[in-house]
């Protein structure tokens, strides 16, 4: 799973290289960020922390949606076609769909 950090959060706020590091040896910490573009402002540390959490939640939800969709295609859809052909029951197909839904919940 992709891990959102300060650099990723800041990079998605504006295009281009609008921020950088004051001292690369001190790492990617909030207090070490410098704004290169005077038309941009650095959000507060609290805003950055909240933004990182929100962006991580959004990315995690997208990943779960993708995993759920892949599971439907690989496991549920074939059962649906078998059900249509009379080779499986409707309940077998519905049980598989419910199993997938339970395995990849919409909200964590």
Short mmCIF file of N, CA, C and O in Angstrom, two decimals:
data_model
loop_
_atom_site.label_atom_id
_atom_site.label_comp_id
_atom_site.label_asym_id
_atom_site.label_seq_id
_atom_site.Cartn_x
_atom_site.Cartn_y
_atom_site.Cartn_z
N UNK A 1 0.84 -1.17 0.00
CA UNK A 1 0.00 0.00 0.00
C UNK A 1 0.89 1.25 0.00
O UNK A 1 1.87 1.31 0.73
N UNK A 2 0.52 2.20 -0.81
CA UNK A 2 1.30 3.44 -0.92
C UNK A 2 1.16 4.24 0.38
O UNK A 2 0.07 4.36 0.93
N UNK A 3 2.27 4.76 0.86
CA UNK A 3 2.28 5.53 2.10
C UNK A 3 2.42 7.01 1.76
O UNK A 3 3.42 7.42 1.16
N UNK A 4 1.44 7.81 2.12
CA UNK A 4 1.47 9.25 1.87
C UNK A 4 2.38 9.90 2.90
O UNK A 4 2.31 9.60 4.09
N UNK A 5 3.25 10.79 2.43
CA UNK A 5 4.12 11.53 3.33
C UNK A 5 3.99 13.02 3.01
O UNK A 5 3.21 13.41 2.14
N UNK A 6 4.75 13.84 3.70
CA UNK A 6 4.67 15.29 3.52
C UNK A 6 4.96 15.70 2.09
O UNK A 6 4.24 16.53 1.51
N UNK A 7 5.99 15.13 1.46
CA UNK A 7 6.33 15.49 0.09
C UNK A 7 5.20 15.18 -0.88
O UNK A 7 4.87 15.98 -1.75
N UNK A 8 4.60 14.01 -0.73
CA UNK A 8 3.51 13.61 -1.63
C UNK A 8 2.32 14.55 -1.43
O UNK A 8 1.71 15.01 -2.39
N UNK A 9 2.00 14.84 -0.18
CA UNK A 9 0.88 15.74 0.09
C UNK A 9 1.13 17.12 -0.52
O UNK A 9 0.27 17.66 -1.23
N UNK A 10 2.30 17.69 -0.27
CA UNK A 10 2.59 19.02 -0.79
C UNK A 10 2.63 19.04 -2.32
O UNK A 10 2.15 19.99 -2.95
N UNK A 11 3.17 18.00 -2.91
CA UNK A 11 3.28 17.94 -4.38
C UNK A 11 1.91 17.94 -5.04
O UNK A 11 1.76 18.48 -6.15
N UNK A 12 0.91 17.37 -4.40
CA UNK A 12 -0.42 17.33 -5.03
C UNK A 12 -1.19 18.64 -4.83
O UNK A 12 -2.23 18.84 -5.46
N UNK A 13 -0.68 19.55 -4.03
CA UNK A 13 -1.36 20.82 -3.82
C UNK A 13 -1.21 21.76 -5.02
O UNK A 13 -2.15 22.48 -5.37
N UNK A 14 -0.01 21.76 -5.62
CA UNK A 14 0.28 22.68 -6.74
C UNK A 14 1.20 21.96 -7.72
O UNK A 14 1.97 21.07 -7.34
N UNK A 15 1.15 22.39 -8.96
CA UNK A 15 2.05 21.84 -9.96
C UNK A 15 3.43 22.47 -9.86
O UNK A 15 3.62 23.53 -9.26
N UNK A 16 4.41 21.82 -10.44
CA UNK A 16 5.77 22.36 -10.48
C UNK A 16 6.53 22.18 -9.18
O UNK A 16 6.02 21.64 -8.20
N UNK A 17 7.75 22.63 -9.19
CA UNK A 17 8.64 22.50 -8.03
C UNK A 17 8.49 23.74 -7.16
O UNK A 17 9.37 24.58 -7.09
N UNK A 18 7.36 23.84 -6.47
CA UNK A 18 7.08 25.04 -5.69
C UNK A 18 7.67 25.01 -4.29
O UNK A 18 7.72 26.02 -3.61
N UNK A 19 8.14 23.84 -3.86
CA UNK A 19 8.74 23.74 -2.53
C UNK A 19 9.99 22.87 -2.60
O UNK A 19 10.22 22.16 -3.57
N UNK A 20 10.80 22.97 -1.57
CA UNK A 20 12.01 22.16 -1.49
C UNK A 20 12.46 22.09 -0.03
O UNK A 20 11.69 22.38 0.89
N UNK A 21 13.71 21.70 0.15
CA UNK A 21 14.26 21.56 1.49
C UNK A 21 15.27 22.68 1.77
O UNK A 21 16.10 22.99 0.92
N UNK A 22 15.23 23.23 2.96
CA UNK A 22 16.21 24.23 3.37
C UNK A 22 17.58 23.58 3.47
O UNK A 22 18.57 24.11 2.99
N UNK A 23 17.63 22.43 4.12
CA UNK A 23 18.87 21.68 4.34
C UNK A 23 18.60 20.20 4.08
O UNK A 23 17.98 19.54 4.92
N UNK A 24 19.01 19.67 2.91
CA UNK A 24 18.72 18.28 2.57
C UNK A 24 19.19 17.27 3.63
O UNK A 24 18.60 16.21 3.78
N UNK A 25 20.22 17.60 4.38
CA UNK A 25 20.72 16.66 5.38
C UNK A 25 19.76 16.51 6.57
O UNK A 25 19.86 15.55 7.33
N UNK A 26 18.81 17.43 6.71
CA UNK A 26 17.86 17.37 7.83
C UNK A 26 16.58 16.61 7.47
O UNK A 26 15.72 16.42 8.32
N UNK A 27 16.44 16.20 6.23
CA UNK A 27 15.30 15.37 5.83
C UNK A 27 14.05 16.14 5.49
O UNK A 27 14.03 17.37 5.47
N UNK A 28 13.01 15.38 5.22
CA UNK A 28 11.74 15.92 4.75
C UNK A 28 10.78 16.18 5.90
O UNK A 28 9.73 15.56 6.02
N UNK A 29 11.16 17.11 6.75
CA UNK A 29 10.36 17.49 7.90
C UNK A 29 9.70 18.84 7.64
O UNK A 29 10.23 19.67 6.88
N UNK A 30 8.58 19.08 8.26
CA UNK A 30 7.84 20.33 8.04
C UNK A 30 8.72 21.56 8.24
O UNK A 30 8.71 22.47 7.41
N UNK A 31 9.48 21.59 9.31
CA UNK A 31 10.31 22.77 9.61
C UNK A 31 11.47 22.94 8.63
O UNK A 31 12.14 23.98 8.66
N UNK A 32 11.70 21.96 7.80
CA UNK A 32 12.80 22.02 6.83
C UNK A 32 12.30 22.33 5.41
O UNK A 32 13.07 22.31 4.46
N UNK A 33 11.02 22.65 5.27
CA UNK A 33 10.46 22.95 3.94
C UNK A 33 10.63 24.44 3.64
O UNK A 33 10.42 25.29 4.49
N UNK A 34 11.00 24.72 2.42
CA UNK A 34 11.11 26.09 1.93
C UNK A 34 10.23 26.22 0.69
O UNK A 34 10.15 25.29 -0.11
N UNK A 35 9.56 27.37 0.56
CA UNK A 35 8.70 27.63 -0.60
C UNK A 35 9.50 28.41 -1.63
O UNK A 35 10.05 29.47 -1.33
N UNK A 36 9.60 27.86 -2.86
CA UNK A 36 10.36 28.49 -3.93
C UNK A 36 9.51 29.44 -4.78
O UNK A 36 10.05 30.28 -5.48
N UNK A 37 8.22 29.30 -4.73
CA UNK A 37 7.30 30.08 -5.57
C UNK A 37 6.55 31.06 -4.68
O UNK A 37 5.75 30.67 -3.84
N UNK A 38 6.81 32.36 -4.88
CA UNK A 38 6.20 33.36 -3.99
C UNK A 38 4.70 33.53 -4.20
O UNK A 38 4.05 34.27 -3.48
N UNK A 39 4.13 32.81 -5.17
CA UNK A 39 2.67 32.83 -5.34
C UNK A 39 2.00 31.71 -4.53
O UNK A 39 0.78 31.61 -4.51
N UNK A 40 2.80 30.89 -3.89
CA UNK A 40 2.29 29.76 -3.10
C UNK A 40 2.64 29.96 -1.63
O UNK A 40 3.63 30.62 -1.30
N UNK A 41 1.82 29.40 -0.78
CA UNK A 41 2.11 29.45 0.66
C UNK A 41 2.10 28.02 1.22
O UNK A 41 1.36 27.17 0.74
N UNK A 42 2.91 27.83 2.20
CA UNK A 42 2.99 26.53 2.88
C UNK A 42 1.83 26.43 3.87
O UNK A 42 1.68 27.30 4.72
N UNK A 43 1.01 25.38 3.75
CA UNK A 43 -0.06 25.21 4.75
C UNK A 43 0.56 25.04 6.13
O UNK A 43 1.73 24.67 6.26
N UNK A 44 -0.23 25.26 7.16
CA UNK A 44 0.26 25.07 8.52
C UNK A 44 0.61 23.60 8.74
O UNK A 44 0.18 22.72 7.98
N UNK A 45 1.36 23.35 9.79
CA UNK A 45 1.75 21.97 10.10
C UNK A 45 0.50 21.12 10.37
O UNK A 45 0.41 19.98 9.90
N UNK A 46 -0.48 21.68 11.09
CA UNK A 46 -1.73 20.95 11.36
C UNK A 46 -2.48 20.67 10.07
O UNK A 46 -3.06 19.59 9.91
N UNK A 47 -2.52 21.63 9.16
CA UNK A 47 -3.20 21.41 7.87
C UNK A 47 -2.50 20.31 7.08
O UNK A 47 -3.16 19.47 6.45
N UNK A 48 -1.18 20.30 7.11
CA UNK A 48 -0.42 19.25 6.42
C UNK A 48 -0.70 17.88 7.03
O UNK A 48 -0.93 16.91 6.30
N UNK A 49 -0.71 17.81 8.35
CA UNK A 49 -0.98 16.53 9.03
C UNK A 49 -2.37 16.02 8.68
O UNK A 49 -2.56 14.85 8.37
N UNK A 50 -3.36 16.92 8.70
CA UNK A 50 -4.73 16.53 8.36
C UNK A 50 -4.83 16.15 6.88
O UNK A 50 -5.52 15.19 6.52
N UNK A 51 -4.13 16.88 6.04
CA UNK A 51 -4.14 16.59 4.60
C UNK A 51 -3.51 15.25 4.28
O UNK A 51 -4.00 14.52 3.42
N UNK A 52 -2.44 14.91 4.98
CA UNK A 52 -1.78 13.61 4.79
C UNK A 52 -2.74 12.49 5.17
O UNK A 52 -2.89 11.51 4.44
N UNK A 53 -3.42 12.65 6.30
CA UNK A 53 -4.37 11.63 6.75
C UNK A 53 -5.51 11.47 5.75
O UNK A 53 -5.89 10.36 5.38
N UNK A 54 -6.05 12.58 5.27
CA UNK A 54 -7.16 12.53 4.32
C UNK A 54 -6.73 11.91 2.99
O UNK A 54 -7.46 11.09 2.42
N UNK A 55 -5.56 12.31 2.51
CA UNK A 55 -5.07 11.76 1.23
C UNK A 55 -4.78 10.27 1.36
O UNK A 55 -5.10 9.49 0.45
N UNK A 56 -4.23 9.84 2.49
CA UNK A 56 -3.98 8.42 2.71
C UNK A 56 -5.30 7.64 2.71
O UNK A 56 -5.40 6.58 2.10
N UNK A 57 -6.31 8.18 3.37
CA UNK A 57 -7.62 7.52 3.41
C UNK A 57 -8.22 7.41 2.01
O UNK A 57 -8.78 6.37 1.64
N UNK A 58 -8.07 8.46 1.22
CA UNK A 58 -8.57 8.45 -0.15
C UNK A 58 -7.85 7.39 -0.99
O UNK A 58 -8.49 6.63 -1.72
N UNK A 59 -6.55 7.34 -0.88
CA UNK A 59 -5.76 6.35 -1.64
C UNK A 59 -6.10 4.93 -1.19
O UNK A 59 -6.22 4.03 -2.01
N UNK A 60 -6.24 4.73 0.12
CA UNK A 60 -6.59 3.40 0.63
C UNK A 60 -7.95 2.96 0.11
O UNK A 60 -8.14 1.80 -0.28
N UNK A 61 -8.91 3.89 0.10
CA UNK A 61 -10.25 3.56 -0.40
C UNK A 61 -10.21 3.19 -1.88
O UNK A 61 -10.89 2.25 -2.31
N UNK A 62 -9.42 3.91 -2.66
CA UNK A 62 -9.29 3.58 -4.08
C UNK A 62 -8.68 2.20 -4.27
O UNK A 62 -9.12 1.44 -5.14
N UNK A 63 -7.69 1.88 -3.48
CA UNK A 63 -7.06 0.56 -3.58
C UNK A 63 -8.06 -0.55 -3.25
O UNK A 63 -8.13 -1.55 -3.95
N UNK A 64 -8.83 -0.34 -2.19
CA UNK A 64 -9.84 -1.34 -1.82
C UNK A 64 -10.86 -1.49 -2.94
O UNK A 64 -11.26 -2.61 -3.28
N UNK A 65 -11.28 -0.37 -3.54
CA UNK A 65 -12.22 -0.44 -4.67
C UNK A 65 -11.63 -1.24 -5.83
O UNK A 65 -12.32 -2.06 -6.44
N UNK A 66 -10.36 -1.01 -6.13
CA UNK A 66 -9.70 -1.75 -7.21
C UNK A 66 -9.60 -3.24 -6.89
O UNK A 66 -9.83 -4.09 -7.75
N UNK A 67 -9.26 -3.55 -5.66
CA UNK A 67 -9.15 -4.95 -5.24
C UNK A 67 -10.52 -5.64 -5.29
O UNK A 67 -10.63 -6.78 -5.73
N UNK A 68 -11.55 -4.93 -4.85
CA UNK A 68 -12.90 -5.48 -4.88
C UNK A 68 -13.31 -5.75 -6.34
O UNK A 68 -13.84 -6.82 -6.66
N UNK A 69 -13.08 -4.78 -7.21
CA UNK A 69 -13.43 -4.94 -8.62
C UNK A 69 -12.69 -6.13 -9.24
O UNK A 69 -13.29 -6.92 -9.97
N UNK A 70 -11.43 -6.29 -8.93
CA UNK A 70 -10.65 -7.43 -9.44
C UNK A 70 -11.21 -8.75 -8.94
O UNK A 70 -11.29 -9.72 -9.68
N UNK A 71 -11.61 -8.77 -7.68
CA UNK A 71 -12.18 -10.00 -7.11
C UNK A 71 -13.52 -10.33 -7.78
O UNK A 71 -13.79 -11.50 -8.07
N UNK A 72 -14.34 -9.31 -8.02
CA UNK A 72 -15.60 -9.56 -8.74
C UNK A 72 -15.32 -10.18 -10.11
O UNK A 72 -15.94 -11.16 -10.50
N UNK A 73 -14.37 -9.59 -10.82
CA UNK A 73 -14.06 -10.08 -12.17
C UNK A 73 -13.50 -11.50 -12.15
O UNK A 73 -13.83 -12.31 -13.01
N UNK A 74 -12.65 -11.79 -11.19
CA UNK A 74 -11.99 -13.09 -11.14
C UNK A 74 -12.86 -14.19 -10.53
O UNK A 74 -12.76 -15.35 -10.94
N UNK A 75 -13.71 -13.83 -9.56
CA UNK A 75 -14.43 -14.86 -8.81
C UNK A 75 -15.95 -14.83 -9.00
O UNK A 75 -16.56 -15.88 -9.19
N UNK A 76 -16.55 -13.66 -8.96
CA UNK A 76 -18.00 -13.56 -9.01
C UNK A 76 -18.54 -13.62 -10.44
O UNK A 76 -19.54 -14.31 -10.70
N UNK A 77 -17.91 -12.90 -11.34
CA UNK A 77 -18.41 -12.87 -12.73
C UNK A 77 -18.46 -14.27 -13.36
O UNK A 77 -19.46 -14.61 -13.98
N UNK A 78 -17.42 -15.10 -13.20
CA UNK A 78 -17.51 -16.45 -13.76
C UNK A 78 -18.68 -17.26 -13.18
O UNK A 78 -19.34 -18.00 -13.92
N UNK A 79 -18.95 -17.07 -11.89
CA UNK A 79 -20.09 -17.77 -11.28
C UNK A 79 -21.42 -17.25 -11.84
O UNK A 79 -22.37 -18.02 -12.04
N UNK A 80 -21.47 -15.96 -12.12
CA UNK A 80 -22.68 -15.40 -12.71
C UNK A 80 -22.94 -16.03 -14.08
O UNK A 80 -24.08 -16.41 -14.39
N UNK A 81 -21.89 -16.15 -14.89
CA UNK A 81 -22.06 -16.75 -16.22
C UNK A 81 -22.43 -18.23 -16.11
O UNK A 81 -23.25 -18.74 -16.89
N UNK A 82 -21.87 -18.92 -15.12
CA UNK A 82 -22.26 -20.31 -14.89
C UNK A 82 -23.72 -20.39 -14.44
O UNK A 82 -24.46 -21.29 -14.86
N UNK A 83 -24.13 -19.45 -13.60
CA UNK A 83 -25.53 -19.40 -13.17
C UNK A 83 -26.44 -19.19 -14.38
O UNK A 83 -27.46 -19.88 -14.53
N UNK A 84 -26.09 -18.28 -15.26
CA UNK A 84 -26.90 -18.04 -16.46
C UNK A 84 -26.96 -19.28 -17.35
O UNK A 84 -27.97 -19.51 -18.01
N UNK A 85 -25.90 -20.05 -17.37
CA UNK A 85 -25.85 -21.26 -18.20
C UNK A 85 -26.46 -22.47 -17.49
O UNK A 85 -26.49 -23.56 -18.05
N UNK A 86 -26.91 -22.29 -16.26
CA UNK A 86 -27.50 -23.39 -15.52
C UNK A 86 -26.49 -24.31 -14.88
O UNK A 86 -26.83 -25.42 -14.46
N UNK A 87 -25.22 -23.86 -14.77
CA UNK A 87 -24.15 -24.69 -14.21
C UNK A 87 -23.84 -24.35 -12.76
O UNK A 87 -23.00 -24.99 -12.13
N UNK A 88 -24.48 -23.34 -12.23
CA UNK A 88 -24.33 -22.94 -10.83
C UNK A 88 -25.65 -22.34 -10.39
O UNK A 88 -26.47 -21.92 -11.23
N UNK A 89 -25.84 -22.25 -9.10
CA UNK A 89 -27.10 -21.68 -8.60
C UNK A 89 -26.95 -20.17 -8.40
O UNK A 89 -25.83 -19.65 -8.26
N UNK A 90 -28.08 -19.52 -8.38
CA UNK A 90 -28.08 -18.08 -8.10
C UNK A 90 -27.49 -17.83 -6.72
O UNK A 90 -26.74 -16.87 -6.51
N UNK A 91 -27.79 -18.70 -5.77
CA UNK A 91 -27.29 -18.53 -4.41
C UNK A 91 -25.77 -18.63 -4.34
O UNK A 91 -25.13 -17.89 -3.60
N UNK A 92 -25.18 -19.53 -5.13
CA UNK A 92 -23.71 -19.64 -5.16
C UNK A 92 -23.11 -18.32 -5.63
O UNK A 92 -22.12 -17.83 -5.05
N UNK A 93 -23.70 -17.75 -6.66
CA UNK A 93 -23.20 -16.47 -7.18
C UNK A 93 -23.39 -15.36 -6.14
O UNK A 93 -22.46 -14.59 -5.87
N UNK A 94 -24.58 -15.27 -5.54
CA UNK A 94 -24.85 -14.23 -4.54
C UNK A 94 -23.95 -14.40 -3.31
O UNK A 94 -23.47 -13.40 -2.76
N UNK A 95 -23.71 -15.63 -2.90
CA UNK A 95 -22.82 -15.88 -1.77
C UNK A 95 -21.41 -15.38 -2.07
O UNK A 95 -20.75 -14.79 -1.20
N UNK A 96 -20.94 -15.61 -3.27
CA UNK A 96 -19.60 -15.14 -3.66
C UNK A 96 -19.55 -13.62 -3.64
O UNK A 96 -18.60 -13.02 -3.15
N UNK A 97 -20.58 -12.97 -4.18
CA UNK A 97 -20.62 -11.49 -4.17
C UNK A 97 -20.58 -10.97 -2.73
O UNK A 97 -19.85 -10.03 -2.42
N UNK A 98 -21.37 -11.59 -1.86
CA UNK A 98 -21.40 -11.16 -0.46
C UNK A 98 -20.06 -11.40 0.23
O UNK A 98 -19.62 -10.60 1.06
N UNK A 99 -19.42 -12.50 -0.10
CA UNK A 99 -18.09 -12.80 0.45
C UNK A 99 -17.08 -11.72 0.04
O UNK A 99 -16.28 -11.25 0.85
N UNK A 100 -17.15 -11.32 -1.23
CA UNK A 100 -16.23 -10.28 -1.72
C UNK A 100 -16.53 -8.95 -1.04
O UNK A 100 -15.62 -8.25 -0.60
N UNK A 101 -17.81 -8.59 -0.93
CA UNK A 101 -18.19 -7.35 -0.27
C UNK A 101 -17.66 -7.32 1.17
O UNK A 101 -17.15 -6.30 1.64
N UNK A 102 -17.79 -8.45 1.86
CA UNK A 102 -17.32 -8.52 3.25
C UNK A 102 -15.80 -8.44 3.34
O UNK A 102 -15.24 -7.90 4.28
N UNK A 103 -15.12 -8.99 2.34
CA UNK A 103 -13.66 -9.01 2.34
C UNK A 103 -13.02 -7.68 1.97
O UNK A 103 -11.86 -7.43 2.31
N UNK A 104 -13.76 -6.83 1.28
CA UNK A 104 -13.26 -5.52 0.87
C UNK A 104 -14.28 -4.46 1.23
O UNK A 104 -14.96 -3.90 0.37
N UNK A 105 -14.43 -4.15 2.52
CA UNK A 105 -15.46 -3.19 2.94
C UNK A 105 -15.19 -1.80 2.39
O UNK A 105 -14.04 -1.40 2.17
N UNK A 106 -16.26 -1.07 2.16
CA UNK A 106 -16.15 0.30 1.62
C UNK A 106 -15.50 1.24 2.62
O UNK A 106 -14.78 2.13 2.25
N UNK A 107 -15.79 1.07 3.90
CA UNK A 107 -15.22 1.96 4.92
C UNK A 107 -14.43 1.11 5.91
O UNK A 107 -14.91 0.09 6.38
N UNK A 108 -13.22 1.55 6.21
CA UNK A 108 -12.36 0.83 7.15
C UNK A 108 -12.59 1.33 8.55
O UNK A 108 -12.80 2.44 8.82
#
